[in-house]
PDB file of C-alpha atoms in Angstrom:
ATOM      1  CA  MET N   1       8.498  85.029 -52.758  1.00 45.00           C
ATOM      2  CA  THR N   2       8.008  81.790 -54.585  1.00 45.00           C
ATOM      3  CA  GLY N   3      10.856  79.424 -55.220  1.00 46.00           C
ATOM      4  CA  ASN N   4      10.782  79.669 -59.014  1.00 49.00           C
ATOM      5  CA  PHE N   5      11.955  83.267 -59.279  1.00 50.00           C
ATOM      6  CA  PHE N   6      14.550  83.319 -62.078  1.00 50.00           C
ATOM      7  CA  GLU N   7      15.877  79.897 -61.037  1.00 52.00           C
ATOM      8  CA  ASP N   8      17.230  79.359 -64.538  1.00 56.00           C
ATOM      9  CA  GLY N   9      19.439  82.425 -64.519  1.00 76.00           C
ATOM     10  CA  TRP N  10      21.804  82.405 -61.533  1.00 87.00           C
ATOM     11  CA  ARG N  11      25.458  83.245 -62.089  1.00 91.00           C
ATOM     12  CA  VAL N  12      27.469  81.789 -59.200  1.00 96.00           C
ATOM     13  CA  ARG N  13      31.162  82.686 -58.905  1.00 95.00           C
ATOM     14  CA  PRO N  14      33.314  81.892 -55.861  1.00 97.00           C
ATOM     15  CA  SER N  15      36.382  84.012 -55.134  1.00 97.00           C
ATOM     16  CA  VAL N  16      37.746  82.198 -52.057  1.00 97.00           C
ATOM     17  CA  VAL N  17      37.303  78.604 -50.844  1.00 98.00           C
ATOM     18  CA  GLY N  18      38.968  77.461 -47.635  1.00 97.00           C
ATOM     19  CA  HIS N  19      39.084  75.041 -44.701  1.00 97.00           C
ATOM     20  CA  ALA N  20      40.231  76.634 -41.421  1.00 97.00           C
ATOM     21  CA  SER N  21      41.162  75.115 -38.048  1.00 97.00           C
ATOM     22  CA  TYR N  22      42.065  77.113 -34.930  1.00 97.00           C
ATOM     23  CA  ASP N  23      42.679  76.832 -31.175  1.00 98.00           C
ATOM     24  CA  SER N  24      40.882  80.121 -30.539  1.00 97.00           C
ATOM     25  CA  LEU N  25      39.394  82.816 -32.755  1.00 97.00           C
ATOM     26  CA  ASP N  26      39.521  86.614 -32.570  1.00 98.00           C
ATOM     27  CA  LEU N  27      38.787  88.186 -35.958  1.00 97.00           C
ATOM     28  CA  GLU N  28      37.694  91.831 -35.951  1.00 97.00           C
ATOM     29  CA  ASP N  29      36.099  93.998 -38.648  1.00 96.00           C
ATOM     30  CA  ILE N  30      36.591  91.633 -41.573  1.00 96.00           C
ATOM     31  CA  VAL N  31      35.138  92.882 -44.875  1.00 95.00           C
ATOM     32  CA  TYR N  32      34.597  91.078 -48.182  1.00 95.00           C
ATOM     33  CA  PRO N  33      33.013  92.387 -51.397  1.00 93.00           C
ATOM     34  CA  HIS N  34      30.786  89.309 -51.719  1.00 95.00           C
ATOM     35  CA  TRP N  35      28.855  86.918 -49.461  1.00 97.00           C
ATOM     36  CA  VAL N  36      30.820  84.853 -46.926  1.00 98.00           C
ATOM     37  CA  VAL N  37      29.288  81.422 -46.264  1.00 99.00           C
ATOM     38  CA  SER N  38      31.020  79.710 -43.329  1.00 99.00           C
ATOM     39  CA  PHE N  39      29.940  76.255 -42.120  1.00 99.00           C
ATOM     40  CA  ILE N  40      31.040  75.319 -38.595  1.00 99.00           C
ATOM     41  CA  THR N  41      32.200  71.720 -38.553  1.00 98.00           C
ATOM     42  CA  GLU N  42      33.376  71.987 -34.963  1.00 98.00           C
ATOM     43  CA  GLY N  43      33.231  74.756 -32.364  1.00 98.00           C
ATOM     44  CA  HIS N  44      31.061  77.580 -31.051  1.00 98.00           C
ATOM     45  CA  VAL N  45      31.370  81.141 -32.385  1.00 98.00           C
ATOM     46  CA  GLU N  46      30.162  84.579 -31.371  1.00 98.00           C
ATOM     47  CA  LEU N  47      29.646  86.694 -34.481  1.00 97.00           C
ATOM     48  CA  GLU N  48      28.951  90.408 -34.651  1.00 96.00           C
ATOM     49  CA  ALA N  49      27.937  92.729 -37.493  1.00 93.00           C
ATOM     50  CA  GLY N  50      26.341  96.157 -37.373  1.00 86.00           C
ATOM     51  CA  GLY N  51      26.248  96.039 -33.582  1.00 88.00           C
ATOM     52  CA  ILE N  52      24.144  92.852 -33.554  1.00 91.00           C
ATOM     53  CA  VAL N  53      25.612  89.779 -31.834  1.00 95.00           C
ATOM     54  CA  SER N  54      24.632  86.220 -32.787  1.00 95.00           C
ATOM     55  CA  TYR N  55      25.912  82.767 -31.850  1.00 97.00           C
ATOM     56  CA  ALA N  56      26.576  79.729 -34.034  1.00 98.00           C
ATOM     57  CA  SER N  57      27.812  76.206 -33.396  1.00 98.00           C
ATOM     58  CA  ALA N  58      28.620  72.958 -35.196  1.00 98.00           C
ATOM     59  CA  GLY N  59      26.222  72.135 -38.025  1.00 98.00           C
ATOM     60  CA  GLN N  60      25.306  75.751 -38.675  1.00 99.00           C
ATOM     61  CA  VAL N  61      26.229  78.233 -41.413  1.00 99.00           C
ATOM     62  CA  MET N  62      27.262  81.798 -40.620  1.00 98.00           C
ATOM     63  CA  LEU N  63      26.341  84.196 -43.423  1.00 97.00           C
ATOM     64  CA  HIS N  64      28.098  87.560 -43.748  1.00 96.00           C
ATOM     65  CA  ALA N  65      26.820  90.225 -46.153  1.00 92.00           C
ATOM     66  CA  PRO N  66      29.035  92.059 -48.683  1.00 92.00           C
ATOM     67  CA  HIS N  67      30.816  95.260 -47.603  1.00 88.00           C
ATOM     68  CA  LEU N  68      29.604  94.908 -44.001  1.00 89.00           C
ATOM     69  CA  PRO N  69      32.369  94.578 -41.368  1.00 93.00           C
ATOM     70  CA  PHE N  70      31.942  91.484 -39.208  1.00 96.00           C
ATOM     71  CA  SER N  71      33.760  89.884 -36.287  1.00 98.00           C
ATOM     72  CA  GLU N  72      34.064  86.256 -35.176  1.00 98.00           C
ATOM     73  CA  ARG N  73      35.241  85.196 -31.715  1.00 98.00           C
ATOM     74  CA  SER N  74      35.701  81.898 -29.938  1.00 98.00           C
ATOM     75  CA  GLY N  75      37.630  80.893 -26.826  1.00 97.00           C
ATOM     76  CA  ARG N  76      37.952  77.279 -27.903  1.00 96.00           C
ATOM     77  CA  SER N  77      39.096  75.238 -30.867  1.00 98.00           C
ATOM     78  CA  GLY N  78      37.055  75.005 -34.016  1.00 98.00           C
ATOM     79  CA  ASN N  79      36.925  74.031 -37.649  1.00 98.00           C
ATOM     80  CA  HIS N  80      35.153  75.859 -40.493  1.00 98.00           C
ATOM     81  CA  ARG N  81      34.502  75.117 -44.163  1.00 98.00           C
ATOM     82  CA  TRP N  82      33.920  78.455 -45.847  1.00 98.00           C
ATOM     83  CA  PHE N  83      33.723  80.217 -49.190  1.00 98.00           C
ATOM     84  CA  VAL N  84      33.148  83.697 -50.584  1.00 98.00           C
ATOM     85  CA  VAL N  85      30.673  83.861 -53.434  1.00 98.00           C
ATOM     86  CA  GLU N  86      28.875  86.207 -55.795  1.00 96.00           C
ATOM     87  CA  ALA N  87      25.439  84.855 -56.769  1.00 94.00           C
ATOM     88  CA  ALA N  88      23.206  87.000 -58.971  1.00 90.00           C
ATOM     89  CA  ASN N  89      20.878  86.691 -61.940  1.00 84.00           C
ATOM     90  CA  ALA N  90      21.216  88.338 -65.337  1.00 76.00           C
ATOM     91  CA  HIS N  91      19.813  91.604 -63.981  1.00 75.00           C
ATOM     92  CA  GLY N  92      22.236  91.781 -61.065  1.00 78.00           C
ATOM     93  CA  MET N  93      19.650  90.724 -58.473  1.00 82.00           C
ATOM     94  CA  GLU N  94      21.542  89.001 -55.673  1.00 88.00           C
ATOM     95  CA  LEU N  95      20.264  85.581 -54.644  1.00 91.00           C
ATOM     96  CA  LEU N  96      20.811  86.181 -50.928  1.00 91.00           C
ATOM     97  CA  ARG N  97      19.059  89.542 -50.994  1.00 86.00           C
ATOM     98  CA  LEU N  98      16.042  88.178 -52.839  1.00 83.00           C
ATOM     99  CA  TYR N  99      15.983  85.343 -50.296  1.00 88.00           C
ATOM    100  CA  PRO N 100      17.107  87.076 -47.054  1.00 87.00           C
ATOM    101  CA  VAL N 101      18.635  84.122 -45.219  1.00 93.00           C
ATOM    102  CA  GLY N 102      19.408  84.845 -41.574  1.00 92.00           C
ATOM    103  CA  GLU N 103      22.896  85.310 -40.163  1.00 95.00           C
ATOM    104  CA  VAL N 104      22.854  81.768 -38.702  1.00 97.00           C
ATOM    105  CA  THR N 105      21.130  78.769 -40.319  1.00 98.00           C
ATOM    106  CA  THR N 106      21.144  75.139 -39.175  1.00 98.00           C
ATOM    107  CA  ILE N 107      21.913  72.830 -42.105  1.00 99.00           C
ATOM    108  CA  VAL N 108      19.390  69.991 -42.344  1.00 98.00           C
ATOM    109  CA  ASP N 109      21.882  67.364 -43.557  1.00 98.00           C
ATOM    110  CA  ALA N 110      25.344  68.379 -42.355  1.00 98.00           C
ATOM    111  CA  GLY N 111      27.027  65.283 -43.805  1.00 98.00           C
ATOM    112  CA  GLN N 112      25.636  66.011 -47.257  1.00 98.00           C
ATOM    113  CA  TYR N 113      26.821  69.621 -47.022  1.00 99.00           C
ATOM    114  CA  ILE N 114      30.324  68.584 -45.914  1.00 99.00           C
ATOM    115  CA  ARG N 115      30.680  66.088 -48.774  1.00 98.00           C
ATOM    116  CA  ALA N 116      29.697  68.707 -51.336  1.00 98.00           C
ATOM    117  CA  PHE N 117      32.054  71.257 -49.795  1.00 99.00           C
ATOM    118  CA  ASP N 118      34.986  68.843 -49.813  1.00 98.00           C
ATOM    119  CA  GLN N 119      34.326  68.216 -53.512  1.00 98.00           C
ATOM    120  CA  LEU N 120      34.353  71.978 -54.028  1.00 98.00           C
ATOM    121  CA  LEU N 121      37.640  72.400 -52.169  1.00 98.00           C
ATOM    122  CA  THR N 122      39.271  69.615 -54.207  1.00 97.00           C
ATOM    123  CA  ALA N 123      38.079  71.185 -57.457  1.00 97.00           C
ATOM    124  CA  TRP N 124      39.157  74.649 -56.303  1.00 97.00           C
ATOM    125  CA  GLU N 125      42.713  73.479 -55.661  1.00 96.00           C
ATOM    126  CA  ARG N 126      43.052  71.932 -59.137  1.00 94.00           C
ATOM    127  CA  LYS N 127      43.920  75.246 -60.749  1.00 91.00           C
ATOM    128  CA  LYS N 128      44.733  73.916 -64.233  1.00 90.00           C
ATOM    129  CA  GLU N 129      42.005  71.306 -64.521  1.00 90.00           C
ATOM    130  CA  PRO N 130      39.872  71.596 -67.686  1.00 92.00           C
ATOM    131  CA  PHE N 131      36.328  72.834 -66.976  1.00 94.00           C
ATOM    132  CA  ARG N 132      37.310  73.718 -63.391  1.00 94.00           C
ATOM    133  CA  GLU N 133      35.252  76.929 -63.417  1.00 94.00           C
ATOM    134  CA  MET N 134      32.136  74.998 -64.389  1.00 95.00           C
ATOM    135  CA  GLU N 135      32.708  72.463 -61.620  1.00 96.00           C
ATOM    136  CA  VAL N 136      33.334  74.966 -58.830  1.00 97.00           C
ATOM    137  CA  SER N 137      30.370  77.089 -59.907  1.00 96.00           C
ATOM    138  CA  SER N 138      28.000  74.104 -59.909  1.00 96.00           C
ATOM    139  CA  LEU N 139      29.238  72.909 -56.506  1.00 98.00           C
ATOM    140  CA  CYS N 140      28.846  76.394 -55.010  1.00 98.00           C
ATOM    141  CA  GLN N 141      25.343  76.492 -56.406  1.00 97.00           C
ATOM    142  CA  LEU N 142      24.640  73.122 -54.769  1.00 98.00           C
ATOM    143  CA  LEU N 143      25.883  74.417 -51.398  1.00 99.00           C
ATOM    144  CA  LEU N 144      23.699  77.508 -51.734  1.00 98.00           C
ATOM    145  CA  PHE N 145      20.779  75.209 -52.529  1.00 97.00           C
ATOM    146  CA  TYR N 146      21.432  73.262 -49.307  1.00 98.00           C
ATOM    147  CA  LEU N 147      21.568  76.568 -47.412  1.00 98.00           C
ATOM    148  CA  LEU N 148      18.302  77.856 -48.901  1.00 97.00           C
ATOM    149  CA  GLN N 149      16.611  74.484 -48.425  1.00 97.00           C
ATOM    150  CA  SER N 150      17.632  74.429 -44.756  1.00 98.00           C
ATOM    151  CA  TRP N 151      16.501  78.034 -44.299  1.00 97.00           C
ATOM    152  CA  GLU N 152      13.132  77.183 -45.865  1.00 96.00           C
ATOM    153  CA  GLN N 153      12.646  74.084 -43.711  1.00 96.00           C
ATOM    154  CA  GLY N 154      13.725  76.015 -40.621  1.00 95.00           C
ATOM    155  CA  GLY N 155      10.918  78.539 -41.030  1.00 94.00           C
ATOM    156  CA  ARG N 156      12.695  81.230 -43.072  1.00 90.00           C
ATOM    157  CA  SER N 157      14.266  83.016 -40.112  1.00 84.00           C
ATOM    158  CA  PRO N 158      14.931  86.586 -41.359  1.00 78.00           C
ATOM    159  CA  ARG N 159      18.131  88.538 -41.060  1.00 81.00           C
ATOM    160  CA  SER N 160      18.443  90.462 -37.799  1.00 79.00           C
ATOM    161  CA  LEU N 161      20.321  93.226 -39.554  1.00 66.00           C
ATOM    162  CA  PRO N 162      18.300  94.812 -42.376  1.00 61.00           C
ATOM    163  CA  PHE N 163      19.769  95.718 -45.726  1.00 62.00           C
ATOM    164  CA  SER N 164      19.856  99.314 -46.930  1.00 68.00           C
ATOM    165  CA  LYS N 165      16.481 101.039 -47.181  1.00 76.00           C
ATOM    166  CA  ASN N 166      16.457 100.813 -50.978  1.00 82.00           C
ATOM    167  CA  ASP N 167      17.369  97.117 -50.878  1.00 79.00           C
ATOM    168  CA  GLU N 168      14.437  96.523 -48.523  1.00 79.00           C
ATOM    169  CA  ARG N 169      12.137  98.412 -50.886  1.00 87.00           C
ATOM    170  CA  PHE N 170      13.369  96.526 -53.934  1.00 88.00           C
ATOM    171  CA  GLN N 171      12.945  93.192 -52.158  1.00 81.00           C
ATOM    172  CA  LEU N 172       9.375  94.150 -51.194  1.00 85.00           C
ATOM    173  CA  LEU N 173       8.596  95.295 -54.734  1.00 92.00           C
ATOM    174  CA  ILE N 174       9.982  92.160 -56.408  1.00 88.00           C
ATOM    175  CA  SER N 175       8.126  89.895 -53.977  1.00 85.00           C
ATOM    176  CA  TYR N 176       4.938  91.862 -54.655  1.00 91.00           C
ATOM    177  CA  LEU N 177       5.312  91.500 -58.421  1.00 92.00           C
ATOM    178  CA  ASN N 178       6.125  87.810 -58.288  1.00 87.00           C
ATOM    179  CA  ALA N 179       3.064  87.076 -56.130  1.00 88.00           C
ATOM    180  CA  ARG N 180       0.647  89.025 -58.351  1.00 93.00           C
ATOM    181  CA  LEU N 181       1.528  88.186 -61.935  1.00 94.00           C
ATOM    182  CA  ASP N 182      -2.141  87.622 -62.754  1.00 94.00           C
ATOM    183  CA  GLU N 183      -3.245  91.045 -61.485  1.00 95.00           C
ATOM    184  CA  LYS N 184      -3.346  94.447 -63.146  1.00 94.00           C
ATOM    185  CA  ILE N 185      -0.437  96.499 -61.786  1.00 96.00           C
ATOM    186  CA  SER N 186       0.507 100.120 -62.542  1.00 96.00           C
ATOM    187  CA  ARG N 187       3.653 102.229 -62.069  1.00 96.00           C
ATOM    188  CA  GLU N 188       1.721 104.420 -59.652  1.00 97.00           C
ATOM    189  CA  GLN N 189       0.707 101.401 -57.597  1.00 96.00           C
ATOM    190  CA  LEU N 190       4.346 100.304 -57.285  1.00 96.00           C
ATOM    191  CA  GLY N 191       5.412 103.821 -56.328  1.00 96.00           C
ATOM    192  CA  GLU N 192       2.814 103.872 -53.550  1.00 96.00           C
ATOM    193  CA  LEU N 193       3.959 100.448 -52.353  1.00 94.00           C
ATOM    194  CA  VAL N 194       7.509 101.656 -51.663  1.00 92.00           C
ATOM    195  CA  HIS N 195       6.621 105.327 -50.982  1.00 93.00           C
ATOM    196  CA  MET N 196       8.481 106.691 -54.001  1.00 95.00           C
ATOM    197  CA  ASN N 197       7.687 108.841 -56.993  1.00 96.00           C
ATOM    198  CA  PRO N 198       7.219 106.405 -59.934  1.00 96.00           C
ATOM    199  CA  ASN N 199       9.766 108.233 -62.115  1.00 96.00           C
ATOM    200  CA  TYR N 200      12.370 108.212 -59.338  1.00 96.00           C
ATOM    201  CA  LEU N 201      11.634 104.544 -58.624  1.00 96.00           C
ATOM    202  CA  ASP N 202      12.132 103.681 -62.303  1.00 96.00           C
ATOM    203  CA  ARG N 203      15.485 105.464 -62.325  1.00 95.00           C
ATOM    204  CA  ILE N 204      17.057 103.986 -59.186  1.00 93.00           C
ATOM    205  CA  PHE N 205      15.657 100.510 -59.874  1.00 93.00           C
ATOM    206  CA  ALA N 206      17.094 100.570 -63.407  1.00 92.00           C
ATOM    207  CA  GLU N 207      20.459 101.797 -62.092  1.00 90.00           C
ATOM    208  CA  LYS N 208      20.703  98.650 -59.971  1.00 84.00           C
ATOM    209  CA  PHE N 209      18.964  96.047 -62.146  1.00 86.00           C
ATOM    210  CA  ARG N 210      19.213  97.462 -65.703  1.00 86.00           C
ATOM    211  CA  LEU N 211      15.434  97.453 -66.198  1.00 91.00           C
ATOM    212  CA  THR N 212      12.436  99.254 -64.694  1.00 96.00           C
ATOM    213  CA  PRO N 213       9.912  97.556 -62.389  1.00 95.00           C
ATOM    214  CA  MET N 214       7.324  97.381 -65.189  1.00 96.00           C
ATOM    215  CA  GLN N 215       9.899  95.854 -67.551  1.00 94.00           C
ATOM    216  CA  LEU N 216      10.676  93.292 -64.847  1.00 92.00           C
ATOM    217  CA  LEU N 217       6.952  92.574 -64.507  1.00 94.00           C
ATOM    218  CA  ARG N 218       6.685  91.877 -68.245  1.00 93.00           C
ATOM    219  CA  GLU N 219       9.696  89.569 -68.092  1.00 90.00           C
ATOM    220  CA  LEU N 220       8.327  87.674 -65.089  1.00 91.00           C
ATOM    221  CA  ARG N 221       4.996  87.218 -66.841  1.00 93.00           C
ATOM    222  CA  LEU N 222       6.651  86.010 -70.015  1.00 93.00           C
ATOM    223  CA  ARG N 223       8.815  83.521 -68.119  1.00 90.00           C
ATOM    224  CA  LYS N 224       5.785  82.158 -66.283  1.00 92.00           C
ATOM    225  CA  ALA N 225       3.941  81.786 -69.596  1.00 94.00           C
ATOM    226  CA  MET N 226       6.936  79.923 -71.025  1.00 92.00           C
ATOM    227  CA  ARG N 227       6.966  77.507 -68.072  1.00 91.00           C
ATOM    228  CA  LEU N 228       3.229  76.862 -68.425  1.00 94.00           C
ATOM    229  CA  LEU N 229       3.596  76.203 -72.153  1.00 94.00           C
ATOM    230  CA  GLU N 230       6.470  73.819 -71.472  1.00 91.00           C
ATOM    231  CA  GLN N 231       4.891  71.956 -68.556  1.00 90.00           C
ATOM    232  CA  THR N 232       1.105  71.994 -69.091  1.00 93.00           C
ATOM    233  CA  GLU N 233      -1.555  71.542 -71.759  1.00 93.00           C
ATOM    234  CA  LEU N 234      -3.537  74.581 -70.611  1.00 95.00           C
ATOM    235  CA  PRO N 235      -5.208  76.536 -73.421  1.00 95.00           C
ATOM    236  CA  LEU N 236      -3.596  79.842 -74.319  1.00 94.00           C
ATOM    237  CA  SER N 237      -6.498  81.846 -72.901  1.00 94.00           C
ATOM    238  CA  GLN N 238      -5.965  80.316 -69.434  1.00 95.00           C
ATOM    239  CA  ILE N 239      -2.214  80.864 -69.582  1.00 95.00           C
ATOM    240  CA  ALA N 240      -2.788  84.500 -70.543  1.00 95.00           C
ATOM    241  CA  ALA N 241      -5.146  84.920 -67.572  1.00 95.00           C
ATOM    242  CA  GLN N 242      -2.739  83.294 -65.091  1.00 95.00           C
ATOM    243  CA  CYS N 243       0.118  85.493 -66.301  1.00 94.00           C
ATOM    244  CA  GLY N 244      -1.785  88.789 -66.398  1.00 95.00           C
ATOM    245  CA  MET N 245      -1.286  88.989 -70.164  1.00 93.00           C
ATOM    246  CA  GLY N 246      -4.860  89.768 -71.196  1.00 91.00           C
ATOM    247  CA  ASP N 247      -6.077  87.385 -73.876  1.00 92.00           C
ATOM    248  CA  ALA N 248      -4.678  84.907 -76.395  1.00 92.00           C
ATOM    249  CA  ALA N 249      -4.114  87.619 -79.009  1.00 93.00           C
ATOM    250  CA  TYR N 250      -2.047  89.766 -76.638  1.00 92.00           C
ATOM    251  CA  ILE N 251       0.134  86.910 -75.388  1.00 94.00           C
ATOM    252  CA  SER N 252       0.721  85.851 -79.014  1.00 94.00           C
ATOM    253  CA  ARG N 253       1.982  89.347 -79.867  1.00 92.00           C
ATOM    254  CA  GLN N 254       4.274  89.384 -76.837  1.00 90.00           C
ATOM    255  CA  PHE N 255       5.734  85.978 -77.740  1.00 91.00           C
ATOM    256  CA  ALA N 256       6.330  87.049 -81.328  1.00 90.00           C
ATOM    257  CA  LYS N 257       8.061  90.211 -80.104  1.00 90.00           C
ATOM    258  CA  SER N 258      10.222  88.576 -77.424  1.00 89.00           C
ATOM    259  CA  CYS N 259      10.801  85.030 -78.721  1.00 88.00           C
ATOM    260  CA  GLY N 260      10.272  85.356 -82.465  1.00 91.00           C
ATOM    261  CA  VAL N 261       7.697  82.535 -82.488  1.00 92.00           C
ATOM    262  CA  THR N 262       4.039  82.015 -81.617  1.00 93.00           C
ATOM    263  CA  PRO N 263       3.110  80.392 -78.276  1.00 94.00           C
ATOM    264  CA  GLY N 264       1.958  77.290 -80.171  1.00 93.00           C
ATOM    265  CA  ALA N 265       5.294  76.963 -81.946  1.00 93.00           C
ATOM    266  CA  TYR N 266       7.128  77.487 -78.648  1.00 92.00           C
ATOM    267  CA  ARG N 267       5.088  74.688 -77.034  1.00 92.00           C
ATOM    268  CA  GLU N 268       5.859  72.304 -79.908  1.00 91.00           C
ATOM    269  CA  ARG N 269       9.579  73.084 -79.671  1.00 89.00           C
ATOM    270  CA  ALA N 270       9.457  72.408 -75.923  1.00 87.00           C
ATOM    271  CA  LYS N 271       7.772  69.042 -76.515  1.00 86.00           C
ATOM    272  CA  LEU N 272      10.437  68.059 -79.037  1.00 84.00           C
ATOM    273  CA  ALA N 273      13.210  69.174 -76.705  1.00 80.00           C
ATOM    274  CA  ASN N 274      11.797  67.148 -73.808  1.00 77.00           C
ATOM    275  CA  GLN N 275      10.866  63.948 -75.597  1.00 76.00           C
ATOM    276  CA  ASN N 276      12.729  60.703 -74.887  1.00 70.00           C
ATOM    277  CA  TYR N 277      14.540  59.977 -78.135  1.00 69.00           C
ATOM    278  CA  TYR N 278      15.203  56.365 -77.074  1.00 71.00           C
ATOM    279  CA  GLY N 279      11.432  55.863 -76.984  1.00 66.00           C
ATOM    280  CA  SER N 280      10.457  52.220 -76.527  1.00 61.00           C
ATOM    281  CA  PHE N 281      14.067  51.242 -75.771  1.00 62.00           C
ATOM    282  CA  SER N 282      13.878  53.008 -72.396  1.00 57.00           C
ATOM    283  CA  GLU N 283      13.303  50.976 -69.246  1.00 62.00           C
TER     284      GLU N 283
END
């Protein structure tokens, strides 16, 4: 899956932020409704979930999935910076399911991560501070960025414990769509991909994400077309071809329907929005 998948639409909401120190650790069958992201500042931990045992040490993040009991054990002292977070896009697609980060990830720049976390903890404890929610959300998003960046640079080590069968299928389907926006794709083709009847696939996919796979495909294509209009000078015919949207006439109709403007007008608006209004005064 490419890195630009719905990057502009993540909703990141922490529910717990904490800094824990211990002489020894014996936590059994802990469950949270959202993702637990725990950075080990000091120590060595055995973690277990779903019968799979992993090990993590200083400079690494332990990642625990929602609603899945996990255990952490250590016979020596340690120190963790941790938070619980919900991170999803407008359709309810979870960031850490779309990008299946492994249970243990080594953070590339531990000092950078710690500084951002300490800012988060300070903001979290200022309960009555104006704009606190905006600050904690942005800092959580930054920490998740550091996690994903480290996972990417570390070779994208997959989770040892798979998600539910449907989650695996949805992840496969979304990755397939995102990699083939310029190709002709049918409902039947998607059903064959995940071994499901197309009507049943539409129903269970929409129950989770509030749109069908083909509706998602149209949205992905439109978003890619918008990015190309904003960032390139490609002619409309080439943009239509790269986005699997037929020809210039078809993409114009889709823009009018979804955005209320023509692609040309959208491009002009984007240019105006991105221009440097200080002009020649800029250094």
